[in-house]
PDB file of C-alpha atoms in Angstrom:
ATOM      1  CA  MET A   1     118.646  95.522  73.804  1.00 81.00           C
ATOM      2  CA  ARG A   2     118.542  98.765  76.815  1.00 94.00           C
ATOM      3  CA  LYS A   3     116.261 101.470  76.493  1.00 97.00           C
ATOM      4  CA  LYS A   4     116.977 104.415  75.285  1.00 98.00           C
ATOM      5  CA  ILE A   5     115.380 107.288  77.803  1.00 98.00           C
ATOM      6  CA  VAL A   6     115.682 110.766  77.413  1.00 98.00           C
ATOM      7  CA  ALA A   7     113.190 112.155  80.319  1.00 98.00           C
ATOM      8  CA  GLY A   8     111.868 115.759  80.783  1.00 98.00           C
ATOM      9  CA  ASN A   9     112.573 116.700  84.651  1.00 98.00           C
ATOM     10  CA  TRP A  10     110.058 120.137  84.573  1.00 98.00           C
ATOM     11  CA  LYS A  11     110.862 120.230  88.906  1.00 98.00           C
ATOM     12  CA  MET A  12     109.019 123.506  90.239  1.00 98.00           C
ATOM     13  CA  ASN A  13     108.697 124.768  87.398  1.00 98.00           C
ATOM     14  CA  THR A  14     105.463 126.045  84.762  1.00 98.00           C
ATOM     15  CA  THR A  15     101.256 126.095  86.758  1.00 98.00           C
ATOM     16  CA  LEU A  16      98.856 124.023  85.632  1.00 98.00           C
ATOM     17  CA  ALA A  17      97.896 126.324  81.902  1.00 98.00           C
ATOM     18  CA  GLU A  18     101.418 125.943  81.536  1.00 98.00           C
ATOM     19  CA  GLY A  19     102.259 122.511  82.032  1.00 98.00           C
ATOM     20  CA  GLN A  20      99.196 121.256  79.704  1.00 98.00           C
ATOM     21  CA  ALA A  21     100.281 123.927  76.548  1.00 98.00           C
ATOM     22  CA  LEU A  22     103.924 122.505  76.332  1.00 98.00           C
ATOM     23  CA  ALA A  23     102.889 118.159  78.116  1.00 98.00           C
ATOM     24  CA  SER A  24     100.788 119.408  74.271  1.00 97.00           C
ATOM     25  CA  GLU A  25     103.936 120.403  72.958  1.00 98.00           C
ATOM     26  CA  VAL A  26     106.270 118.100  73.350  1.00 98.00           C
ATOM     27  CA  ILE A  27     103.856 115.132  72.099  1.00 97.00           C
ATOM     28  CA  HIS A  28     102.507 116.911  69.421  1.00 96.00           C
ATOM     29  CA  MET A  29     106.658 117.523  68.445  1.00 97.00           C
ATOM     30  CA  VAL A  30     107.661 113.989  69.023  1.00 97.00           C
ATOM     31  CA  GLU A  31     105.362 112.437  66.806  1.00 95.00           C
ATOM     32  CA  ASP A  32     105.747 114.524  64.045  1.00 96.00           C
ATOM     33  CA  GLU A  33     109.724 114.777  64.486  1.00 97.00           C
ATOM     34  CA  THR A  34     110.319 110.729  66.362  1.00 96.00           C
ATOM     35  CA  ASN A  35     111.218 107.649  65.053  1.00 93.00           C
ATOM     36  CA  GLY A  36     109.197 106.497  68.129  1.00 92.00           C
ATOM     37  CA  GLU A  37     112.914 104.497  69.138  1.00 95.00           C
ATOM     38  CA  VAL A  38     113.328 106.767  72.416  1.00 97.00           C
ATOM     39  CA  HIS A  39     110.935 106.001  75.366  1.00 98.00           C
ATOM     40  CA  VAL A  40     110.024 110.253  76.594  1.00 98.00           C
ATOM     41  CA  VAL A  41     109.166 110.574  80.195  1.00 98.00           C
ATOM     42  CA  LEU A  42     107.596 113.324  80.669  1.00 98.00           C
ATOM     43  CA  ILE A  43     108.095 114.474  84.471  1.00 98.00           C
ATOM     44  CA  PRO A  44     106.273 117.401  85.493  1.00 98.00           C
ATOM     45  CA  PRO A  45     104.427 118.604  88.857  1.00 98.00           C
ATOM     46  CA  PHE A  46     102.530 116.829  90.775  1.00 98.00           C
ATOM     47  CA  THR A  47      99.964 119.087  90.829  1.00 98.00           C
ATOM     48  CA  HIS A  48      99.939 118.322  86.494  1.00 98.00           C
ATOM     49  CA  LEU A  49     100.194 114.662  87.208  1.00 98.00           C
ATOM     50  CA  TYR A  50      96.653 113.620  86.402  1.00 98.00           C
ATOM     51  CA  PRO A  51      96.323 116.751  83.168  1.00 98.00           C
ATOM     52  CA  VAL A  52      99.182 115.108  81.188  1.00 98.00           C
ATOM     53  CA  HIS A  53      97.943 111.668  82.136  1.00 97.00           C
ATOM     54  CA  LYS A  54      94.754 112.196  79.372  1.00 97.00           C
ATOM     55  CA  LEU A  55      97.293 114.326  77.377  1.00 96.00           C
ATOM     56  CA  ILE A  56      99.756 111.362  76.432  1.00 96.00           C
ATOM     57  CA  GLY A  57      96.536 109.048  76.488  1.00 92.00           C
ATOM     58  CA  SER A  58      96.936 106.063  75.045  1.00 87.00           C
ATOM     59  CA  LEU A  59     100.449 106.877  73.260  1.00 86.00           C
ATOM     60  CA  ARG A  60     102.428 104.526  75.812  1.00 84.00           C
ATOM     61  CA  GLU A  61     102.565 102.746  72.494  1.00 83.00           C
ATOM     62  CA  LYS A  62     104.433 105.876  70.465  1.00 88.00           C
ATOM     63  CA  HIS A  63     106.610 105.650  73.864  1.00 96.00           C
ATOM     64  CA  ILE A  64     105.441 107.937  75.394  1.00 97.00           C
ATOM     65  CA  TYR A  65     105.420 108.577  79.045  1.00 98.00           C
ATOM     66  CA  LEU A  66     104.694 110.050  83.085  1.00 98.00           C
ATOM     67  CA  GLY A  67     107.117 110.208  85.458  1.00 98.00           C
ATOM     68  CA  ALA A  68     106.451 111.815  89.339  1.00 99.00           C
ATOM     69  CA  GLN A  69     109.231 113.568  90.391  1.00 98.00           C
ATOM     70  CA  ASP A  70     110.228 111.960  94.528  1.00 98.00           C
ATOM     71  CA  CYS A  71     107.266 109.737  95.804  1.00 98.00           C
ATOM     72  CA  SER A  72     107.007 109.159  99.514  1.00 98.00           C
ATOM     73  CA  ALA A  73     108.880 105.879 101.861  1.00 98.00           C
ATOM     74  CA  HIS A  74     105.355 105.557 103.888  1.00 98.00           C
ATOM     75  CA  GLU A  75     102.074 103.412 102.215  1.00 98.00           C
ATOM     76  CA  LYS A  76     100.214 106.151 103.400  1.00 97.00           C
ATOM     77  CA  GLY A  77      98.621 108.060 106.925  1.00 98.00           C
ATOM     78  CA  ALA A  78      99.097 110.521 108.810  1.00 98.00           C
ATOM     79  CA  TYR A  79     102.172 112.648 106.687  1.00 98.00           C
ATOM     80  CA  THR A  80     100.744 116.085 105.872  1.00 98.00           C
ATOM     81  CA  GLY A  81     102.258 116.969 102.221  1.00 97.00           C
ATOM     82  CA  GLU A  82     103.479 113.835 101.020  1.00 98.00           C
ATOM     83  CA  VAL A  83     102.795 111.983  97.896  1.00 98.00           C
ATOM     84  CA  SER A  84     102.032 108.313  97.801  1.00 98.00           C
ATOM     85  CA  ALA A  85     103.054 105.846  95.529  1.00 98.00           C
ATOM     86  CA  ALA A  86     100.261 104.005  95.468  1.00 98.00           C
ATOM     87  CA  MET A  87      98.789 108.252  94.790  1.00 98.00           C
ATOM     88  CA  LEU A  88     101.091 108.033  91.774  1.00 98.00           C
ATOM     89  CA  GLN A  89      99.692 104.953  89.951  1.00 98.00           C
ATOM     90  CA  SER A  90      96.453 106.041  90.431  1.00 98.00           C
ATOM     91  CA  VAL A  91      97.158 108.806  88.413  1.00 98.00           C
ATOM     92  CA  GLY A  92      98.760 106.987  85.494  1.00 97.00           C
ATOM     93  CA  VAL A  93     102.326 107.676  86.392  1.00 98.00           C
ATOM     94  CA  ASP A  94     104.905 104.602  85.215  1.00 98.00           C
ATOM     95  CA  TYR A  95     108.324 105.818  85.767  1.00 98.00           C
ATOM     96  CA  VAL A  96     109.900 108.010  89.452  1.00 99.00           C
ATOM     97  CA  ILE A  97     112.504 109.744  90.083  1.00 98.00           C
ATOM     98  CA  VAL A  98     113.580 108.767  93.627  1.00 98.00           C
ATOM     99  CA  GLY A  99     117.843 110.180  95.141  1.00 98.00           C
ATOM    100  CA  HIS A 100     117.599 113.193  92.536  1.00 98.00           C
ATOM    101  CA  SER A 101     120.895 115.755  93.687  1.00 96.00           C
ATOM    102  CA  GLU A 102     117.932 118.432  94.746  1.00 96.00           C
ATOM    103  CA  ARG A 103     116.399 116.067  97.335  1.00 97.00           C
ATOM    104  CA  ARG A 104     118.915 114.688  98.285  1.00 97.00           C
ATOM    105  CA  GLU A 105     120.938 118.820  98.945  1.00 95.00           C
ATOM    106  CA  TYR A 106     117.780 120.131 100.513  1.00 96.00           C
ATOM    107  CA  HIS A 107     116.200 117.902 101.815  1.00 97.00           C
ATOM    108  CA  ALA A 108     118.142 115.392 103.262  1.00 97.00           C
ATOM    109  CA  GLU A 109     117.688 112.223 102.083  1.00 98.00           C
ATOM    110  CA  GLY A 110     119.709 109.470 102.602  1.00 98.00           C
ATOM    111  CA  HIS A 111     120.495 105.852 101.376  1.00 98.00           C
ATOM    112  CA  ASP A 112     118.086 104.072 104.026  1.00 98.00           C
ATOM    113  CA  LEU A 113     115.552 106.436 103.275  1.00 98.00           C
ATOM    114  CA  LEU A 114     116.552 106.366  99.714  1.00 98.00           C
ATOM    115  CA  ALA A 115     116.340 102.462  99.256  1.00 98.00           C
ATOM    116  CA  LYS A 116     112.463 102.821 100.979  1.00 98.00           C
ATOM    117  CA  LYS A 117     111.320 105.255  98.580  1.00 98.00           C
ATOM    118  CA  ALA A 118     112.704 102.377  95.674  1.00 98.00           C
ATOM    119  CA  HIS A 119     110.639 100.382  97.215  1.00 98.00           C
ATOM    120  CA  ARG A 120     107.699 101.629  97.319  1.00 98.00           C
ATOM    121  CA  VAL A 121     107.637 102.466  93.909  1.00 98.00           C
ATOM    122  CA  LEU A 122     108.892  99.304  92.774  1.00 98.00           C
ATOM    123  CA  GLU A 123     106.099  97.386  94.829  1.00 98.00           C
ATOM    124  CA  HIS A 124     103.517  99.368  93.128  1.00 98.00           C
ATOM    125  CA  GLY A 125     104.850  97.927  89.532  1.00 97.00           C
ATOM    126  CA  MET A 126     106.105 101.527  88.627  1.00 98.00           C
ATOM    127  CA  GLN A 127     109.715 102.179  87.269  1.00 98.00           C
ATOM    128  CA  LEU A 128     112.220 103.788  89.350  1.00 98.00           C
ATOM    129  CA  ILE A 129     114.510 106.321  88.044  1.00 98.00           C
ATOM    130  CA  PHE A 130     117.411 106.176  90.339  1.00 98.00           C
ATOM    131  CA  CYS A 131     119.790 109.384  90.497  1.00 98.00           C
ATOM    132  CA  CYS A 132     123.357 109.104  92.368  1.00 98.00           C
ATOM    133  CA  GLY A 133     126.684 111.412  91.267  1.00 98.00           C
ATOM    134  CA  GLU A 134     128.874 113.899  92.890  1.00 97.00           C
ATOM    135  CA  PRO A 135     130.086 116.907  93.985  1.00 95.00           C
ATOM    136  CA  LEU A 136     132.930 119.666  93.241  1.00 92.00           C
ATOM    137  CA  ALA A 137     134.338 118.681  96.186  1.00 94.00           C
ATOM    138  CA  ILE A 138     134.093 114.737  96.320  1.00 96.00           C
ATOM    139  CA  ARG A 139     134.972 115.386  92.597  1.00 95.00           C
ATOM    140  CA  GLU A 140     137.940 117.240  93.262  1.00 94.00           C
ATOM    141  CA  ALA A 141     139.088 114.886  95.774  1.00 97.00           C
ATOM    142  CA  GLY A 142     138.876 112.405  93.378  1.00 97.00           C
ATOM    143  CA  THR A 143     136.826 109.777  95.330  1.00 98.00           C
ATOM    144  CA  TYR A 144     134.240 109.922  93.279  1.00 98.00           C
ATOM    145  CA  LEU A 145     133.927 106.367  91.686  1.00 98.00           C
ATOM    146  CA  GLU A 146     133.095 105.426  95.473  1.00 98.00           C
ATOM    147  CA  TYR A 147     131.440 107.963  96.324  1.00 98.00           C
ATOM    148  CA  VAL A 148     128.569 107.035  93.359  1.00 98.00           C
ATOM    149  CA  GLU A 149     129.448 102.842  94.142  1.00 98.00           C
ATOM    150  CA  THR A 150     128.295 104.500  98.145  1.00 98.00           C
ATOM    151  CA  GLN A 151     125.498 105.539  96.930  1.00 98.00           C
ATOM    152  CA  LEU A 152     123.787 102.420  94.725  1.00 98.00           C
ATOM    153  CA  ARG A 153     125.485  99.815  97.022  1.00 98.00           C
ATOM    154  CA  GLU A 154     123.652 101.422 100.393  1.00 98.00           C
ATOM    155  CA  SER A 155     120.007 102.320  98.721  1.00 98.00           C
ATOM    156  CA  LEU A 156     119.379  99.494  95.400  1.00 98.00           C
ATOM    157  CA  PHE A 157     122.547  96.873  96.155  1.00 98.00           C
ATOM    158  CA  ALA A 158     119.859  94.827  98.423  1.00 97.00           C
ATOM    159  CA  LEU A 159     116.881  94.200  95.946  1.00 98.00           C
ATOM    160  CA  ASP A 160     117.041  91.153  93.833  1.00 97.00           C
ATOM    161  CA  ALA A 161     117.442  91.046  90.375  1.00 97.00           C
ATOM    162  CA  GLU A 162     114.831  90.415  89.731  1.00 97.00           C
ATOM    163  CA  PRO A 163     113.510  93.830  90.582  1.00 97.00           C
ATOM    164  CA  TRP A 164     116.458  95.980  88.086  1.00 98.00           C
ATOM    165  CA  LYS A 165     113.954  95.018  85.195  1.00 96.00           C
ATOM    166  CA  ARG A 166     112.596  98.015  87.011  1.00 98.00           C
ATOM    167  CA  ILE A 167     115.334 100.340  87.439  1.00 98.00           C
ATOM    168  CA  VAL A 168     116.706 103.015  85.482  1.00 98.00           C
ATOM    169  CA  ILE A 169     119.487 105.324  86.729  1.00 98.00           C
ATOM    170  CA  ALA A 170     120.436 108.841  86.524  1.00 98.00           C
ATOM    171  CA  TYR A 171     124.596 109.561  87.128  1.00 98.00           C
ATOM    172  CA  GLU A 172     123.486 113.788  88.024  1.00 96.00           C
ATOM    173  CA  PRO A 173     128.160 115.808  88.310  1.00 96.00           C
ATOM    174  CA  VAL A 174     126.253 117.697  90.929  1.00 94.00           C
ATOM    175  CA  TRP A 175     129.690 120.246  90.246  1.00 92.00           C
ATOM    176  CA  ALA A 176     128.321 120.788  86.723  1.00 87.00           C
ATOM    177  CA  ILE A 177     125.624 121.370  87.053  1.00 82.00           C
ATOM    178  CA  GLY A 178     124.560 125.330  87.532  1.00 72.00           C
ATOM    179  CA  THR A 179     128.389 125.609  88.489  1.00 73.00           C
ATOM    180  CA  GLY A 180     129.860 126.964  85.021  1.00 66.00           C
ATOM    181  CA  LYS A 181     131.918 123.305  84.722  1.00 73.00           C
ATOM    182  CA  THR A 182     131.145 121.221  82.451  1.00 72.00           C
ATOM    183  CA  ALA A 183     131.132 117.531  82.179  1.00 87.00           C
ATOM    184  CA  THR A 184     133.348 116.014  79.496  1.00 94.00           C
ATOM    185  CA  PRO A 185     132.076 112.536  77.302  1.00 96.00           C
ATOM    186  CA  GLU A 186     134.320 110.663  78.168  1.00 97.00           C
ATOM    187  CA  GLN A 187     133.898 112.376  82.133  1.00 96.00           C
ATOM    188  CA  ALA A 188     130.802 111.462  81.937  1.00 97.00           C
ATOM    189  CA  GLN A 189     131.629 107.768  79.991  1.00 98.00           C
ATOM    190  CA  GLU A 190     134.058 106.872  82.319  1.00 98.00           C
ATOM    191  CA  VAL A 191     131.522 107.317  85.759  1.00 98.00           C
ATOM    192  CA  HIS A 192     128.638 105.805  82.932  1.00 98.00           C
ATOM    193  CA  ALA A 193     130.962 102.170  82.654  1.00 98.00           C
ATOM    194  CA  HIS A 194     131.907 102.201  85.998  1.00 98.00           C
ATOM    195  CA  ILE A 195     128.062 101.738  87.674  1.00 98.00           C
ATOM    196  CA  ARG A 196     127.870  99.035  84.561  1.00 98.00           C
ATOM    197  CA  ARG A 197     130.635  97.217  86.462  1.00 98.00           C
ATOM    198  CA  LEU A 198     129.168  97.672  89.888  1.00 98.00           C
ATOM    199  CA  ILE A 199     125.655  96.518  88.499  1.00 98.00           C
ATOM    200  CA  ALA A 200     127.188  93.478  86.339  1.00 98.00           C
ATOM    201  CA  GLY A 201     130.161  92.643  89.489  1.00 98.00           C
ATOM    202  CA  ARG A 202     126.014  91.969  91.552  1.00 98.00           C
ATOM    203  CA  TYR A 203     123.763  90.646  89.233  1.00 98.00           C
ATOM    204  CA  GLY A 204     126.014  89.864  86.671  1.00 98.00           C
ATOM    205  CA  ASP A 205     126.492  91.291  82.906  1.00 97.00           C
ATOM    206  CA  ALA A 206     123.393  90.303  81.433  1.00 97.00           C
ATOM    207  CA  LEU A 207     121.818  91.474  83.703  1.00 98.00           C
ATOM    208  CA  ALA A 208     124.134  95.290  83.649  1.00 98.00           C
ATOM    209  CA  HIS A 209     124.081  95.178  79.411  1.00 97.00           C
ATOM    210  CA  GLU A 210     119.549  95.516  79.781  1.00 98.00           C
ATOM    211  CA  VAL A 211     120.134  98.876  82.209  1.00 98.00           C
ATOM    212  CA  SER A 212     120.097 101.939  80.818  1.00 98.00           C
ATOM    213  CA  ILE A 213     122.321 104.539  82.356  1.00 98.00           C
ATOM    214  CA  LEU A 214     121.781 108.132  81.767  1.00 98.00           C
ATOM    215  CA  TYR A 215     122.896 110.909  82.266  1.00 97.00           C
ATOM    216  CA  GLY A 216     121.807 113.799  84.047  1.00 94.00           C
ATOM    217  CA  GLY A 217     124.122 117.030  84.138  1.00 86.00           C
ATOM    218  CA  SER A 218     123.039 119.763  82.334  1.00 85.00           C
ATOM    219  CA  CYS A 219     122.684 118.042  78.655  1.00 92.00           C
ATOM    220  CA  LYS A 220     121.560 120.862  75.810  1.00 93.00           C
ATOM    221  CA  PRO A 221     120.874 120.016  71.569  1.00 96.00           C
ATOM    222  CA  GLU A 222     124.414 121.275  71.650  1.00 95.00           C
ATOM    223  CA  ASN A 223     126.175 118.482  73.427  1.00 94.00           C
ATOM    224  CA  ALA A 224     123.671 116.013  73.181  1.00 96.00           C
ATOM    225  CA  ALA A 225     124.777 113.718  70.304  1.00 97.00           C
ATOM    226  CA  GLU A 226     128.276 113.701  71.558  1.00 97.00           C
ATOM    227  CA  LEU A 227     127.601 112.609  74.846  1.00 96.00           C
ATOM    228  CA  PHE A 228     124.844 110.064  72.994  1.00 97.00           C
ATOM    229  CA  ALA A 229     127.613 108.710  71.725  1.00 97.00           C
ATOM    230  CA  GLN A 230     128.998 107.768  74.107  1.00 98.00           C
ATOM    231  CA  ALA A 231     128.659 103.364  74.892  1.00 97.00           C
ATOM    232  CA  ASP A 232     126.261 103.376  78.082  1.00 98.00           C
ATOM    233  CA  ILE A 233     125.387 106.488  78.123  1.00 98.00           C
ATOM    234  CA  ASP A 234     121.645 105.395  76.733  1.00 98.00           C
ATOM    235  CA  GLY A 235     120.155 108.960  77.950  1.00 98.00           C
ATOM    236  CA  GLY A 236     119.419 111.599  79.652  1.00 97.00           C
ATOM    237  CA  LEU A 237     117.818 112.765  82.091  1.00 97.00           C
ATOM    238  CA  ILE A 238     117.083 116.231  80.716  1.00 96.00           C
ATOM    239  CA  GLY A 239     116.072 119.672  83.183  1.00 94.00           C
ATOM    240  CA  GLY A 240     116.664 123.095  82.499  1.00 93.00           C
ATOM    241  CA  ALA A 241     115.653 121.964  78.479  1.00 95.00           C
ATOM    242  CA  SER A 242     113.226 120.745  79.145  1.00 97.00           C
ATOM    243  CA  LEU A 243     111.395 123.974  79.141  1.00 98.00           C
ATOM    244  CA  ASN A 244     111.746 124.333  75.517  1.00 98.00           C
ATOM    245  CA  ALA A 245     109.398 122.199  74.048  1.00 98.00           C
ATOM    246  CA  ARG A 246     112.306 122.613  70.638  1.00 98.00           C
ATOM    247  CA  SER A 247     115.001 122.184  73.069  1.00 98.00           C
ATOM    248  CA  PHE A 248     113.843 118.523  74.585  1.00 98.00           C
ATOM    249  CA  VAL A 249     112.483 117.926  72.166  1.00 98.00           C
ATOM    250  CA  ASP A 250     115.551 117.877  70.039  1.00 98.00           C
ATOM    251  CA  ILE A 251     117.421 116.218  72.641  1.00 98.00           C
ATOM    252  CA  VAL A 252     115.385 113.087  71.959  1.00 98.00           C
ATOM    253  CA  LYS A 253     116.516 113.351  68.412  1.00 98.00           C
ATOM    254  CA  ALA A 254     120.051 112.941  68.513  1.00 98.00           C
ATOM    255  CA  ARG A 255     119.726 109.657  70.745  1.00 97.00           C
ATOM    256  CA  GLN A 256     117.557 108.451  68.342  1.00 95.00           C
TER     257      GLN A 256
END
């Protein structure tokens, strides 16, 4: 069965003290209120990774994991400000986001660079959360399925089948994030199903059925259950709502 995953991407928010407090609150609420079926991933800023790793401790048995927001395409060397996959692995990171829409837009990260980053994450034995999704102009032009297909093909489809056991896809309708526009569950499901068909076409139905595909477009407690009821939506990559423990855990509970 596909893993149910709810991952909280804190982005560039919280001081260390605030982050430790948030992580502690989420961990205790997840332990107390959920059935352990959902894989919960906390994705704080780089400065918080090891302290949050210590808070998680042995709770991986209860499906609570640590994630990082990005990693370098380089293994090591004179790359000031970069953080390598080996560094992330050494502080207990389980999941790494690559290709987030904000990295694509603000840092001009393209297909080739993202392919290299994905390779680094997988090379070091971590789980990859690979983001894809279209901006408003592409959605309005009606070419969004082709756009997402290109993102996946150019960065991931050169991989063999084996690494896909550690790949999670996150679909981000960029046009529905912080714009006042909303993607309906049916719109989200359409793209999720298309992604699964693409994977099946390249790697076969059995593998495609095992890949978790997350929704990353302003998922909140109010719409989580309706989104998660869709056949190909296996969980969420949560942004703003992950900064509030109550909201985040309510989303986790909606995925149970």
